[in-house]
């Protein structure tokens, strides 16, 4: 909670609401059976961390104001920063909630965290939107396909990030 700034929208309450909606979706749709425990854990962590240290301004502002974050990250400026903040927090003494997962599970969690947090950038959503809708409309969703899972996670993250205030 302390790594969230006191900004009007992208604050701890927003992160909590996003997480709550994600939990409701994955449990009520029973997608948790398809995603599995590690992926669901990763999505919940991603929801809680997706706006860490948000400054209350968007990526465009970061770039136009020549903010140091824009220099550090060329695309999805704030989302890369949120992901890095998430990693820092997860590695901070007393916060190592992933200490007891296997090496392979840890690698999977980190990959899903990055993919999911970056998916909250609306530019990423709009870039992937066509592929996601085509996949869903075709009826050929393959839960064993990592690209399909990534598209579904991205859609879930965007839906929760944008829709949490409508619950």
CSV table of C-alpha atoms in Angstrom, one decimal:
chain,number,residue,atom,x,y,z
A,1,UNK,CA,0.0,0.0,0.0
A,2,UNK,CA,2.8,2.4,0.8
A,3,UNK,CA,4.2,2.2,-2.7
A,4,UNK,CA,1.0,3.8,-4.1
A,5,UNK,CA,1.0,7.6,-4.2
A,6,UNK,CA,-1.8,9.8,-3.1
A,7,UNK,CA,-3.3,10.5,-6.5
A,8,UNK,CA,-6.9,10.8,-7.4
A,9,UNK,CA,-7.4,7.6,-9.4
A,10,UNK,CA,-4.4,5.3,-9.8
A,11,UNK,CA,-4.1,4.6,-6.0
A,12,UNK,CA,-4.3,1.7,-3.6
A,13,UNK,CA,-8.1,1.7,-3.6
A,14,UNK,CA,-8.1,1.4,-7.4
A,15,UNK,CA,-5.6,-1.5,-7.3
A,16,UNK,CA,-7.8,-3.2,-4.7
A,17,UNK,CA,-10.9,-2.8,-6.8
A,18,UNK,CA,-9.1,-4.2,-9.9
A,19,UNK,CA,-7.9,-7.2,-7.9
A,20,UNK,CA,-11.4,-7.8,-6.5
A,21,UNK,CA,-12.9,-7.8,-10.0
A,22,UNK,CA,-10.2,-10.1,-11.3
A,23,UNK,CA,-11.0,-12.5,-8.4
A,24,UNK,CA,-14.7,-12.4,-9.1
A,25,UNK,CA,-14.2,-13.1,-12.8
A,26,UNK,CA,-11.8,-16.0,-12.5
A,27,UNK,CA,-13.8,-17.6,-9.8
A,28,UNK,CA,-17.3,-17.1,-11.3
A,29,UNK,CA,-16.3,-18.1,-14.8
A,30,UNK,CA,-14.3,-21.1,-13.3
A,31,UNK,CA,-11.4,-19.9,-15.5
A,32,UNK,CA,-9.2,-20.6,-12.5
A,33,UNK,CA,-9.5,-24.3,-13.5
A,34,UNK,CA,-8.0,-23.5,-16.9
A,35,UNK,CA,-5.4,-21.0,-15.7
A,36,UNK,CA,-4.2,-22.9,-12.7
A,37,UNK,CA,-3.0,-21.7,-9.3
A,38,UNK,CA,0.3,-20.1,-10.4
A,39,UNK,CA,-1.3,-18.1,-13.2
A,40,UNK,CA,-4.2,-17.0,-11.0
A,41,UNK,CA,-1.7,-16.0,-8.2
A,42,UNK,CA,0.2,-14.0,-10.8
A,43,UNK,CA,-2.9,-12.2,-12.1
A,44,UNK,CA,-3.9,-11.3,-8.5
A,45,UNK,CA,-0.4,-9.9,-7.8
A,46,UNK,CA,-0.4,-8.1,-11.2
A,47,UNK,CA,-3.7,-6.4,-10.3
A,48,UNK,CA,-2.4,-5.3,-6.9
A,49,UNK,CA,0.8,-4.0,-8.5
A,50,UNK,CA,-0.3,-2.7,-11.9
A,51,UNK,CA,-0.2,1.0,-10.9
A,52,UNK,CA,2.5,1.0,-8.3
A,53,UNK,CA,4.1,4.5,-7.9
A,54,UNK,CA,1.8,6.0,-10.5
A,55,UNK,CA,2.3,9.8,-10.7
A,56,UNK,CA,-1.2,10.6,-11.9
A,57,UNK,CA,-0.1,11.3,-15.5
A,58,UNK,CA,-0.1,9.2,-18.6
A,59,UNK,CA,2.6,7.9,-20.9
A,60,UNK,CA,2.2,10.7,-23.4
A,61,UNK,CA,2.8,13.3,-20.6
A,62,UNK,CA,5.9,11.3,-19.5
A,63,UNK,CA,7.3,11.5,-23.0
A,64,UNK,CA,6.4,15.1,-23.8
A,65,UNK,CA,7.8,16.3,-20.5
A,66,UNK,CA,11.0,14.4,-21.0
A,67,UNK,CA,10.6,12.6,-17.7
A,68,UNK,CA,13.4,10.3,-16.8
A,69,UNK,CA,11.0,7.3,-16.9
A,70,UNK,CA,10.4,8.1,-20.6
A,71,UNK,CA,14.1,8.0,-21.2
A,72,UNK,CA,14.4,4.7,-19.4
A,73,UNK,CA,11.5,3.0,-21.0
A,74,UNK,CA,10.7,3.7,-24.7
A,75,UNK,CA,7.3,2.1,-24.8
A,76,UNK,CA,4.6,1.6,-22.1
A,77,UNK,CA,6.6,3.9,-19.9
A,78,UNK,CA,4.5,3.8,-16.8
A,79,UNK,CA,3.6,0.1,-17.1
A,80,UNK,CA,7.3,-0.8,-17.3
A,81,UNK,CA,7.9,1.3,-14.2
A,82,UNK,CA,5.0,-0.4,-12.4
A,83,UNK,CA,6.4,-3.8,-13.2
A,84,UNK,CA,9.9,-2.8,-12.0
A,85,UNK,CA,8.3,-1.5,-8.8
A,86,UNK,CA,6.5,-4.8,-8.4
A,87,UNK,CA,9.7,-6.7,-8.7
A,88,UNK,CA,11.4,-4.5,-6.2
A,89,UNK,CA,8.5,-4.9,-3.8
A,90,UNK,CA,8.4,-8.7,-4.2
A,91,UNK,CA,12.2,-8.8,-3.4
A,92,UNK,CA,12.0,-6.6,-0.4
A,93,UNK,CA,12.7,-8.2,3.0
A,94,UNK,CA,9.4,-9.4,4.5
A,95,UNK,CA,7.6,-9.3,1.1
A,96,UNK,CA,9.0,-12.5,-0.5
A,97,UNK,CA,5.6,-14.2,-0.9
A,98,UNK,CA,7.1,-16.2,-3.8
A,99,UNK,CA,10.0,-17.6,-1.7
A,100,UNK,CA,8.5,-21.1,-1.6
A,101,UNK,CA,7.6,-21.6,-5.3
A,102,UNK,CA,9.9,-23.6,-7.5
A,103,UNK,CA,12.4,-22.0,-9.8
A,104,UNK,CA,10.2,-22.8,-12.8
A,105,UNK,CA,7.1,-21.5,-11.1
A,106,UNK,CA,9.0,-18.3,-10.1
A,107,UNK,CA,10.0,-17.8,-13.7
A,108,UNK,CA,6.4,-18.3,-14.8
A,109,UNK,CA,5.1,-15.8,-12.2
A,110,UNK,CA,7.5,-13.1,-13.3
A,111,UNK,CA,6.7,-13.6,-17.0
A,112,UNK,CA,2.9,-13.5,-16.3
A,113,UNK,CA,3.4,-10.4,-14.1
A,114,UNK,CA,5.3,-8.6,-16.8
A,115,UNK,CA,2.9,-9.6,-19.6
A,116,UNK,CA,-0.2,-8.7,-17.5
A,117,UNK,CA,1.0,-5.4,-16.1
A,118,UNK,CA,2.2,-4.2,-19.6
A,119,UNK,CA,-1.2,-5.3,-20.9
A,120,UNK,CA,-2.8,-2.5,-18.9
A,121,UNK,CA,-1.3,0.0,-21.3
A,122,UNK,CA,-4.3,0.9,-23.6
A,123,UNK,CA,-1.9,1.2,-26.5
A,124,UNK,CA,-1.0,-2.5,-26.0
A,125,UNK,CA,-4.7,-3.4,-25.7
A,126,UNK,CA,-5.6,-1.7,-28.9
A,127,UNK,CA,-2.6,-3.3,-30.7
A,128,UNK,CA,-3.8,-6.8,-29.5
A,129,UNK,CA,-7.5,-6.2,-29.7
A,130,UNK,CA,-8.1,-7.5,-33.2
A,131,UNK,CA,-6.2,-10.7,-32.6
A,132,UNK,CA,-8.0,-11.2,-29.3
A,133,UNK,CA,-11.5,-10.7,-30.8
A,134,UNK,CA,-10.7,-12.9,-33.8
A,135,UNK,CA,-9.6,-15.7,-31.5
A,136,UNK,CA,-12.7,-15.5,-29.4
A,137,UNK,CA,-15.1,-15.2,-32.3
A,138,UNK,CA,-13.4,-18.2,-34.1
A,139,UNK,CA,-14.2,-20.5,-31.1
A,140,UNK,CA,-10.6,-21.9,-31.4
A,141,UNK,CA,-9.3,-20.7,-28.0
A,142,UNK,CA,-6.7,-23.3,-27.0
A,143,UNK,CA,-5.8,-23.0,-23.3
A,144,UNK,CA,-2.6,-24.9,-24.0
A,145,UNK,CA,-1.4,-22.2,-26.4
A,146,UNK,CA,0.7,-19.6,-24.5
A,147,UNK,CA,-0.1,-16.9,-27.0
A,148,UNK,CA,-3.8,-17.5,-26.5
A,149,UNK,CA,-3.4,-17.4,-22.7
A,150,UNK,CA,-1.5,-14.1,-23.0
A,151,UNK,CA,-4.3,-12.6,-25.1
A,152,UNK,CA,-6.9,-13.7,-22.6
A,153,UNK,CA,-4.8,-12.4,-19.6
A,154,UNK,CA,-4.5,-9.1,-21.4
A,155,UNK,CA,-8.2,-8.8,-22.0
A,156,UNK,CA,-8.8,-9.7,-18.4
A,157,UNK,CA,-6.4,-7.1,-17.1
A,158,UNK,CA,-7.9,-4.4,-19.3
A,159,UNK,CA,-11.4,-5.3,-18.4
A,160,UNK,CA,-10.6,-5.3,-14.7
A,161,UNK,CA,-8.6,-2.1,-14.9
A,162,UNK,CA,-11.3,-0.2,-16.8
A,163,UNK,CA,-14.3,-1.8,-15.4
A,164,UNK,CA,-13.5,-2.0,-11.6
A,165,UNK,CA,-15.3,1.3,-10.9
A,166,UNK,CA,-18.5,0.0,-12.5
A,167,UNK,CA,-19.0,-3.0,-10.2
